[in-house]
Amino acid sequence: MTADKHLNAIKYAFPKTIPILAGFSFLGMAYGIYMHSLGFAPIYAIMMSLLIFAGSMEFVAGNLLLSAFNPVSAFILTLMINARHLFYGISMLDKFKNTGKKKYYLIYGMCDESFVINSTAGIPKDVDKGWFMFYVTLLNQIYWVSGTAIGSLFGSAITFDTSGLEFVMTALFVVIFVEQWMKEHDHFSSMAGLAISAVCLMIFGADQFILPAMVIMLLVLSFVRRDKMKDKVVTDK
Amino acid sequence: MTLIQEMIIIGVVAAGTLTTRFLPFIIFSSDSPTPSYIKYLGYVLPPAVFGLLVVYALRNIELSSIQSFLPEMISVAVVIILHYWKRSMLLSIAGGTLFYMLLVQVFF
C-alpha cells in the first residue's frame, strides 16, 4: 500500500464525512458540555467518547455514573440501547470481508453515521474499499472525540445561537433514506422500516421502541417477503 | 461511586457496545460462507434500518404541540424536495438544517 493510495482514499472519504463533521462537532460539544454540567472532569467525556463511541449511549452512561453502582443492569441497558448495531453487522458481513486487520477497527467504530456512509457509498474502482471505509470511520471518530473535548473544556465560552443545529443528523438520515428510495425498484423494505418504527414509537414511546421495532422488522422481512426476494439475492451476489 | 466503580461502569458500557457491534461477525466468521438467509437479511435490512433511523431521529417530537412537530415536518419536507431537485447530499443536508435553525430561532 503506497502513500498515494492512502491519500486517494482520504480524498474520497473526506467529502462524504462533511455532514458528520458538522453534526459531530456540534453534538460532541453538546455531550462535553452535558458531562461538564453533571460535574465530571473533561477526561471523563473524552475517554468515554474514545472507548464507547456511541452517541446516545454516552449520554445515558453519564447518568449511570451518577446513580447507584450496578454494572449488570448497565450492561443489559447498553445491549438494549445499542441492539441496532446487530443489524448493521449483519448488513456489513460481506463488505468488511478481505479488509485485513482494519476489520477490527471498522467494527469497533461502526456508529450509526459510519454505517450509513460505508453501506451506501458507491466507491470508484481506483479507490481501495477497505481504506475508504477505514478513513470514514476514523474521521468520524476524530470529529466526535474533538467535539467532546472542546465542549468539556471550553463549552461555557460559546456564545452564538446554535439551537436547531442538531437537525443536521436528522437531515442526514432523511437524505440517506430518500437516496435509497430513489435507487431501489422495490420499496417494501424501506416502507416496512419506516412504518413499523413509527407504529412502535407511538405504542412503546421514545425510550423503548427500538427493540420491538427490530423484532417486528425481522419477522416481517423474514416471513412476508422471503420467498419473493430470495432468488434475486442469490443471483446478485 | 468510587473511581474504580466509575471505571467499571465505563468499561461495562464499552463492553456492551462492543458486543452489539462484534456479535454478527463472531457468529458468521469470514472463513465459512455466510448462510443465504443471513445474506438475504444483509440485503433487505439496510433500507429498513434507514427508515428506523429517520424515526429514531424524530422520536422526541410531540404530535400534541405544533411547536414541537411543525418545524421538523417542514424541514424534513425541505430536505426531501432539495434532494429530489439537485440530488446533492451536502446541499440537501445543509439547506434543510439552516432552514430548521431559521424556523426554531426566528419563528417558533
PDB file of N, CA, C and O in Angstrom, chain A residues 184-227:
ATOM      1  N   GLU A 184     -33.894   2.248  -5.394  1.00  0.00           N
ATOM      2  CA  GLU A 184     -34.481   0.908  -5.389  1.00  0.00           C
ATOM      3  C   GLU A 184     -35.756   0.834  -6.219  1.00  0.00           C
ATOM      4  O   GLU A 184     -36.465   1.821  -6.382  1.00  0.00           O
ATOM      5  N   HIS A 185     -36.030  -0.371  -6.751  1.00  0.00           N
ATOM      6  CA  HIS A 185     -37.271  -0.568  -7.507  1.00  0.00           C
ATOM      7  C   HIS A 185     -38.384  -1.023  -6.574  1.00  0.00           C
ATOM      8  O   HIS A 185     -39.548  -0.727  -6.783  1.00  0.00           O
ATOM      9  N   ASP A 186     -37.990  -1.773  -5.558  1.00  0.00           N
ATOM     10  CA  ASP A 186     -38.971  -2.346  -4.644  1.00  0.00           C
ATOM     11  C   ASP A 186     -38.862  -1.609  -3.316  1.00  0.00           C
ATOM     12  O   ASP A 186     -37.817  -1.632  -2.669  1.00  0.00           O
ATOM     13  N   HIS A 187     -39.913  -0.905  -2.904  1.00  0.00           N
ATOM     14  CA  HIS A 187     -39.846  -0.083  -1.693  1.00  0.00           C
ATOM     15  C   HIS A 187     -40.301  -0.816  -0.444  1.00  0.00           C
ATOM     16  O   HIS A 187     -40.465  -0.189   0.604  1.00  0.00           O
ATOM     17  N   PHE A 188     -40.544  -2.123  -0.542  1.00  0.00           N
ATOM     18  CA  PHE A 188     -41.135  -2.821   0.599  1.00  0.00           C
ATOM     19  C   PHE A 188     -40.322  -2.662   1.873  1.00  0.00           C
ATOM     20  O   PHE A 188     -40.843  -2.314   2.925  1.00  0.00           O
ATOM     21  N   SER A 189     -39.009  -2.891   1.762  1.00  0.00           N
ATOM     22  CA  SER A 189     -38.137  -2.841   2.932  1.00  0.00           C
ATOM     23  C   SER A 189     -38.114  -1.436   3.559  1.00  0.00           C
ATOM     24  O   SER A 189     -38.232  -1.280   4.777  1.00  0.00           O
ATOM     25  N   SER A 190     -37.966  -0.405   2.718  1.00  0.00           N
ATOM     26  CA  SER A 190     -37.952   0.976   3.210  1.00  0.00           C
ATOM     27  C   SER A 190     -39.252   1.315   3.923  1.00  0.00           C
ATOM     28  O   SER A 190     -39.261   1.866   5.028  1.00  0.00           O
ATOM     29  N   MET A 191     -40.362   0.962   3.248  1.00  0.00           N
ATOM     30  CA  MET A 191     -41.684   1.242   3.816  1.00  0.00           C
ATOM     31  C   MET A 191     -41.875   0.517   5.141  1.00  0.00           C
ATOM     32  O   MET A 191     -42.361   1.100   6.116  1.00  0.00           O
ATOM     33  N   ALA A 192     -41.475  -0.769   5.163  1.00  0.00           N
ATOM     34  CA  ALA A 192     -41.643  -1.568   6.374  1.00  0.00           C
ATOM     35  C   ALA A 192     -40.854  -0.949   7.517  1.00  0.00           C
ATOM     36  O   ALA A 192     -41.368  -0.794   8.634  1.00  0.00           O
ATOM     37  N   GLY A 193     -39.602  -0.549   7.242  1.00  0.00           N
ATOM     38  CA  GLY A 193     -38.759   0.037   8.285  1.00  0.00           C
ATOM     39  C   GLY A 193     -39.375   1.294   8.862  1.00  0.00           C
ATOM     40  O   GLY A 193     -39.425   1.489  10.082  1.00  0.00           O
ATOM     41  N   LEU A 194     -39.859   2.163   7.961  1.00  0.00           N
ATOM     42  CA  LEU A 194     -40.438   3.433   8.390  1.00  0.00           C
ATOM     43  C   LEU A 194     -41.746   3.214   9.163  1.00  0.00           C
ATOM     44  O   LEU A 194     -41.938   3.746  10.264  1.00  0.00           O
ATOM     45  N   ALA A 195     -42.639   2.397   8.593  1.00  0.00           N
ATOM     46  CA  ALA A 195     -43.964   2.209   9.178  1.00  0.00           C
ATOM     47  C   ALA A 195     -43.897   1.466  10.514  1.00  0.00           C
ATOM     48  O   ALA A 195     -44.509   1.893  11.505  1.00  0.00           O
ATOM     49  N   ILE A 196     -43.118   0.380  10.556  1.00  0.00           N
ATOM     50  CA  ILE A 196     -43.028  -0.395  11.796  1.00  0.00           C
ATOM     51  C   ILE A 196     -42.425   0.457  12.911  1.00  0.00           C
ATOM     52  O   ILE A 196     -42.897   0.455  14.048  1.00  0.00           O
ATOM     53  N   SER A 197     -41.373   1.230  12.579  1.00  0.00           N
ATOM     54  CA  SER A 197     -40.745   2.089  13.594  1.00  0.00           C
ATOM     55  C   SER A 197     -41.723   3.140  14.104  1.00  0.00           C
ATOM     56  O   SER A 197     -41.797   3.403  15.306  1.00  0.00           O
ATOM     57  N   ALA A 198     -42.476   3.750  13.165  1.00  0.00           N
ATOM     58  CA  ALA A 198     -43.408   4.805  13.566  1.00  0.00           C
ATOM     59  C   ALA A 198     -44.506   4.249  14.477  1.00  0.00           C
ATOM     60  O   ALA A 198     -44.843   4.849  15.503  1.00  0.00           O
ATOM     61  N   VAL A 199     -45.039   3.089  14.110  1.00  0.00           N
ATOM     62  CA  VAL A 199     -46.099   2.490  14.921  1.00  0.00           C
ATOM     63  C   VAL A 199     -45.548   2.105  16.301  1.00  0.00           C
ATOM     64  O   VAL A 199     -46.172   2.369  17.337  1.00  0.00           O
ATOM     65  N   CYS A 200     -44.347   1.519  16.327  1.00  0.00           N
ATOM     66  CA  CYS A 200     -43.753   1.127  17.610  1.00  0.00           C
ATOM     67  C   CYS A 200     -43.455   2.348  18.478  1.00  0.00           C
ATOM     68  O   CYS A 200     -43.600   2.302  19.701  1.00  0.00           O
ATOM     69  N   LEU A 201     -43.032   3.442  17.836  1.00  0.00           N
ATOM     70  CA  LEU A 201     -42.780   4.676  18.596  1.00  0.00           C
ATOM     71  C   LEU A 201     -44.059   5.142  19.282  1.00  0.00           C
ATOM     72  O   LEU A 201     -44.050   5.527  20.454  1.00  0.00           O
ATOM     73  N   MET A 202     -45.186   5.059  18.552  1.00  0.00           N
ATOM     74  CA  MET A 202     -46.453   5.505  19.130  1.00  0.00           C
ATOM     75  C   MET A 202     -46.895   4.588  20.267  1.00  0.00           C
ATOM     76  O   MET A 202     -47.431   5.051  21.264  1.00  0.00           O
ATOM     77  N   ILE A 203     -46.639   3.286  20.118  1.00  0.00           N
ATOM     78  CA  ILE A 203     -47.088   2.344  21.136  1.00  0.00           C
ATOM     79  C   ILE A 203     -46.159   2.325  22.342  1.00  0.00           C
ATOM     80  O   ILE A 203     -46.597   2.398  23.486  1.00  0.00           O
ATOM     81  N   PHE A 204     -44.839   2.234  22.095  1.00  0.00           N
ATOM     82  CA  PHE A 204     -43.898   1.993  23.187  1.00  0.00           C
ATOM     83  C   PHE A 204     -43.197   3.249  23.695  1.00  0.00           C
ATOM     84  O   PHE A 204     -42.531   3.213  24.738  1.00  0.00           O
ATOM     85  N   GLY A 205     -43.280   4.357  22.953  1.00  0.00           N
ATOM     86  CA  GLY A 205     -42.635   5.585  23.400  1.00  0.00           C
ATOM     87  C   GLY A 205     -41.182   5.676  22.981  1.00  0.00           C
ATOM     88  O   GLY A 205     -40.570   4.683  22.578  1.00  0.00           O
ATOM     89  N   ALA A 206     -40.610   6.890  23.102  1.00  0.00           N
ATOM     90  CA  ALA A 206     -39.292   7.193  22.542  1.00  0.00           C
ATOM     91  C   ALA A 206     -38.171   6.353  23.144  1.00  0.00           C
ATOM     92  O   ALA A 206     -37.192   6.053  22.479  1.00  0.00           O
ATOM     93  N   ASP A 207     -38.309   5.962  24.419  1.00  0.00           N
ATOM     94  CA  ASP A 207     -37.197   5.269  25.066  1.00  0.00           C
ATOM     95  C   ASP A 207     -37.181   3.770  24.815  1.00  0.00           C
ATOM     96  O   ASP A 207     -36.185   3.104  25.073  1.00  0.00           O
ATOM     97  N   GLN A 208     -38.312   3.222  24.344  1.00  0.00           N
ATOM     98  CA  GLN A 208     -38.386   1.762  24.288  1.00  0.00           C
ATOM     99  C   GLN A 208     -38.841   1.182  22.963  1.00  0.00           C
ATOM    100  O   GLN A 208     -39.134  -0.003  22.880  1.00  0.00           O
ATOM    101  N   PHE A 209     -38.887   2.000  21.914  1.00  0.00           N
ATOM    102  CA  PHE A 209     -39.485   1.471  20.682  1.00  0.00           C
ATOM    103  C   PHE A 209     -38.513   0.696  19.798  1.00  0.00           C
ATOM    104  O   PHE A 209     -38.932  -0.101  18.965  1.00  0.00           O
ATOM    105  N   ILE A 210     -37.216   0.864  19.990  1.00  0.00           N
ATOM    106  CA  ILE A 210     -36.255   0.300  19.042  1.00  0.00           C
ATOM    107  C   ILE A 210     -36.278  -1.230  19.028  1.00  0.00           C
ATOM    108  O   ILE A 210     -36.349  -1.842  17.962  1.00  0.00           O
ATOM    109  N   LEU A 211     -36.233  -1.841  20.218  1.00  0.00           N
ATOM    110  CA  LEU A 211     -36.195  -3.308  20.263  1.00  0.00           C
ATOM    111  C   LEU A 211     -37.433  -3.952  19.643  1.00  0.00           C
ATOM    112  O   LEU A 211     -37.307  -4.797  18.755  1.00  0.00           O
ATOM    113  N   PRO A 212     -38.654  -3.564  20.081  1.00  0.00           N
ATOM    114  CA  PRO A 212     -39.826  -4.166  19.432  1.00  0.00           C
ATOM    115  C   PRO A 212     -39.855  -3.904  17.932  1.00  0.00           C
ATOM    116  O   PRO A 212     -40.205  -4.800  17.141  1.00  0.00           O
ATOM    117  N   ALA A 213     -39.429  -2.696  17.509  1.00  0.00           N
ATOM    118  CA  ALA A 213     -39.411  -2.389  16.071  1.00  0.00           C
ATOM    119  C   ALA A 213     -38.468  -3.337  15.337  1.00  0.00           C
ATOM    120  O   ALA A 213     -38.794  -3.852  14.257  1.00  0.00           O
ATOM    121  N   MET A 214     -37.306  -3.616  15.936  1.00  0.00           N
ATOM    122  CA  MET A 214     -36.344  -4.510  15.297  1.00  0.00           C
ATOM    123  C   MET A 214     -36.893  -5.931  15.172  1.00  0.00           C
ATOM    124  O   MET A 214     -36.747  -6.584  14.131  1.00  0.00           O
ATOM    125  N   VAL A 215     -37.535  -6.393  16.252  1.00  0.00           N
ATOM    126  CA  VAL A 215     -38.072  -7.754  16.237  1.00  0.00           C
ATOM    127  C   VAL A 215     -39.147  -7.892  15.160  1.00  0.00           C
ATOM    128  O   VAL A 215     -39.141  -8.841  14.361  1.00  0.00           O
ATOM    129  N   ILE A 216     -40.059  -6.897  15.108  1.00  0.00           N
ATOM    130  CA  ILE A 216     -41.151  -6.986  14.131  1.00  0.00           C
ATOM    131  C   ILE A 216     -40.607  -6.891  12.703  1.00  0.00           C
ATOM    132  O   ILE A 216     -41.033  -7.629  11.806  1.00  0.00           O
ATOM    133  N   MET A 217     -39.618  -6.004  12.491  1.00  0.00           N
ATOM    134  CA  MET A 217     -38.989  -5.893  11.165  1.00  0.00           C
ATOM    135  C   MET A 217     -38.397  -7.213  10.722  1.00  0.00           C
ATOM    136  O   MET A 217     -38.570  -7.653   9.590  1.00  0.00           O
ATOM    137  N   LEU A 218     -37.687  -7.843  11.669  1.00  0.00           N
ATOM    138  CA  LEU A 218     -37.043  -9.122  11.371  1.00  0.00           C
ATOM    139  C   LEU A 218     -38.093 -10.163  10.973  1.00  0.00           C
ATOM    140  O   LEU A 218     -37.932 -10.891   9.987  1.00  0.00           O
ATOM    141  N   LEU A 219     -39.203 -10.201  11.742  1.00  0.00           N
ATOM    142  CA  LEU A 219     -40.257 -11.170  11.457  1.00  0.00           C
ATOM    143  C   LEU A 219     -40.899 -10.883  10.100  1.00  0.00           C
ATOM    144  O   LEU A 219     -41.050 -11.779   9.269  1.00  0.00           O
ATOM    145  N   VAL A 220     -41.248  -9.598   9.884  1.00  0.00           N
ATOM    146  CA  VAL A 220     -41.929  -9.240   8.638  1.00  0.00           C
ATOM    147  C   VAL A 220     -41.032  -9.530   7.438  1.00  0.00           C
ATOM    148  O   VAL A 220     -41.444 -10.161   6.468  1.00  0.00           O
ATOM    149  N   LEU A 221     -39.771  -9.099   7.511  1.00  0.00           N
ATOM    150  CA  LEU A 221     -38.868  -9.286   6.375  1.00  0.00           C
ATOM    151  C   LEU A 221     -38.539 -10.769   6.168  1.00  0.00           C
ATOM    152  O   LEU A 221     -38.297 -11.201   5.043  1.00  0.00           O
ATOM    153  N   SER A 222     -38.548 -11.532   7.261  1.00  0.00           N
ATOM    154  CA  SER A 222     -38.231 -12.956   7.128  1.00  0.00           C
ATOM    155  C   SER A 222     -39.373 -13.742   6.520  1.00  0.00           C
ATOM    156  O   SER A 222     -39.169 -14.585   5.660  1.00  0.00           O
ATOM    157  N   PHE A 223     -40.592 -13.469   6.964  1.00  0.00           N
ATOM    158  CA  PHE A 223     -41.699 -14.330   6.565  1.00  0.00           C
ATOM    159  C   PHE A 223     -42.516 -13.793   5.407  1.00  0.00           C
ATOM    160  O   PHE A 223     -42.970 -14.558   4.566  1.00  0.00           O
ATOM    161  N   VAL A 224     -42.688 -12.477   5.344  1.00  0.00           N
ATOM    162  CA  VAL A 224     -43.571 -11.957   4.309  1.00  0.00           C
ATOM    163  C   VAL A 224     -42.919 -12.010   2.934  1.00  0.00           C
ATOM    164  O   VAL A 224     -43.537 -12.388   1.951  1.00  0.00           O
ATOM    165  N   ARG A 225     -41.646 -11.654   2.864  1.00  0.00           N
ATOM    166  CA  ARG A 225     -41.042 -11.477   1.556  1.00  0.00           C
ATOM    167  C   ARG A 225     -39.994 -12.498   1.185  1.00  0.00           C
ATOM    168  O   ARG A 225     -39.451 -12.452   0.106  1.00  0.00           O
ATOM    169  N   ARG A 226     -39.697 -13.382   2.095  1.00  0.00           N
ATOM    170  CA  ARG A 226     -38.504 -14.175   1.901  1.00  0.00           C
ATOM    171  C   ARG A 226     -38.501 -14.912   0.569  1.00  0.00           C
ATOM    172  O   ARG A 226     -37.532 -14.870  -0.167  1.00  0.00           O
ATOM    173  N   ASP A 227     -39.611 -15.551   0.233  1.00  0.00           N
ATOM    174  CA  ASP A 227     -39.638 -16.354  -0.974  1.00  0.00           C
ATOM    175  C   ASP A 227     -39.455 -15.517  -2.232  1.00  0.00           C
ATOM    176  O   ASP A 227     -38.741 -15.891  -3.142  1.00  0.00           O
TER     177      ASP A 227
END
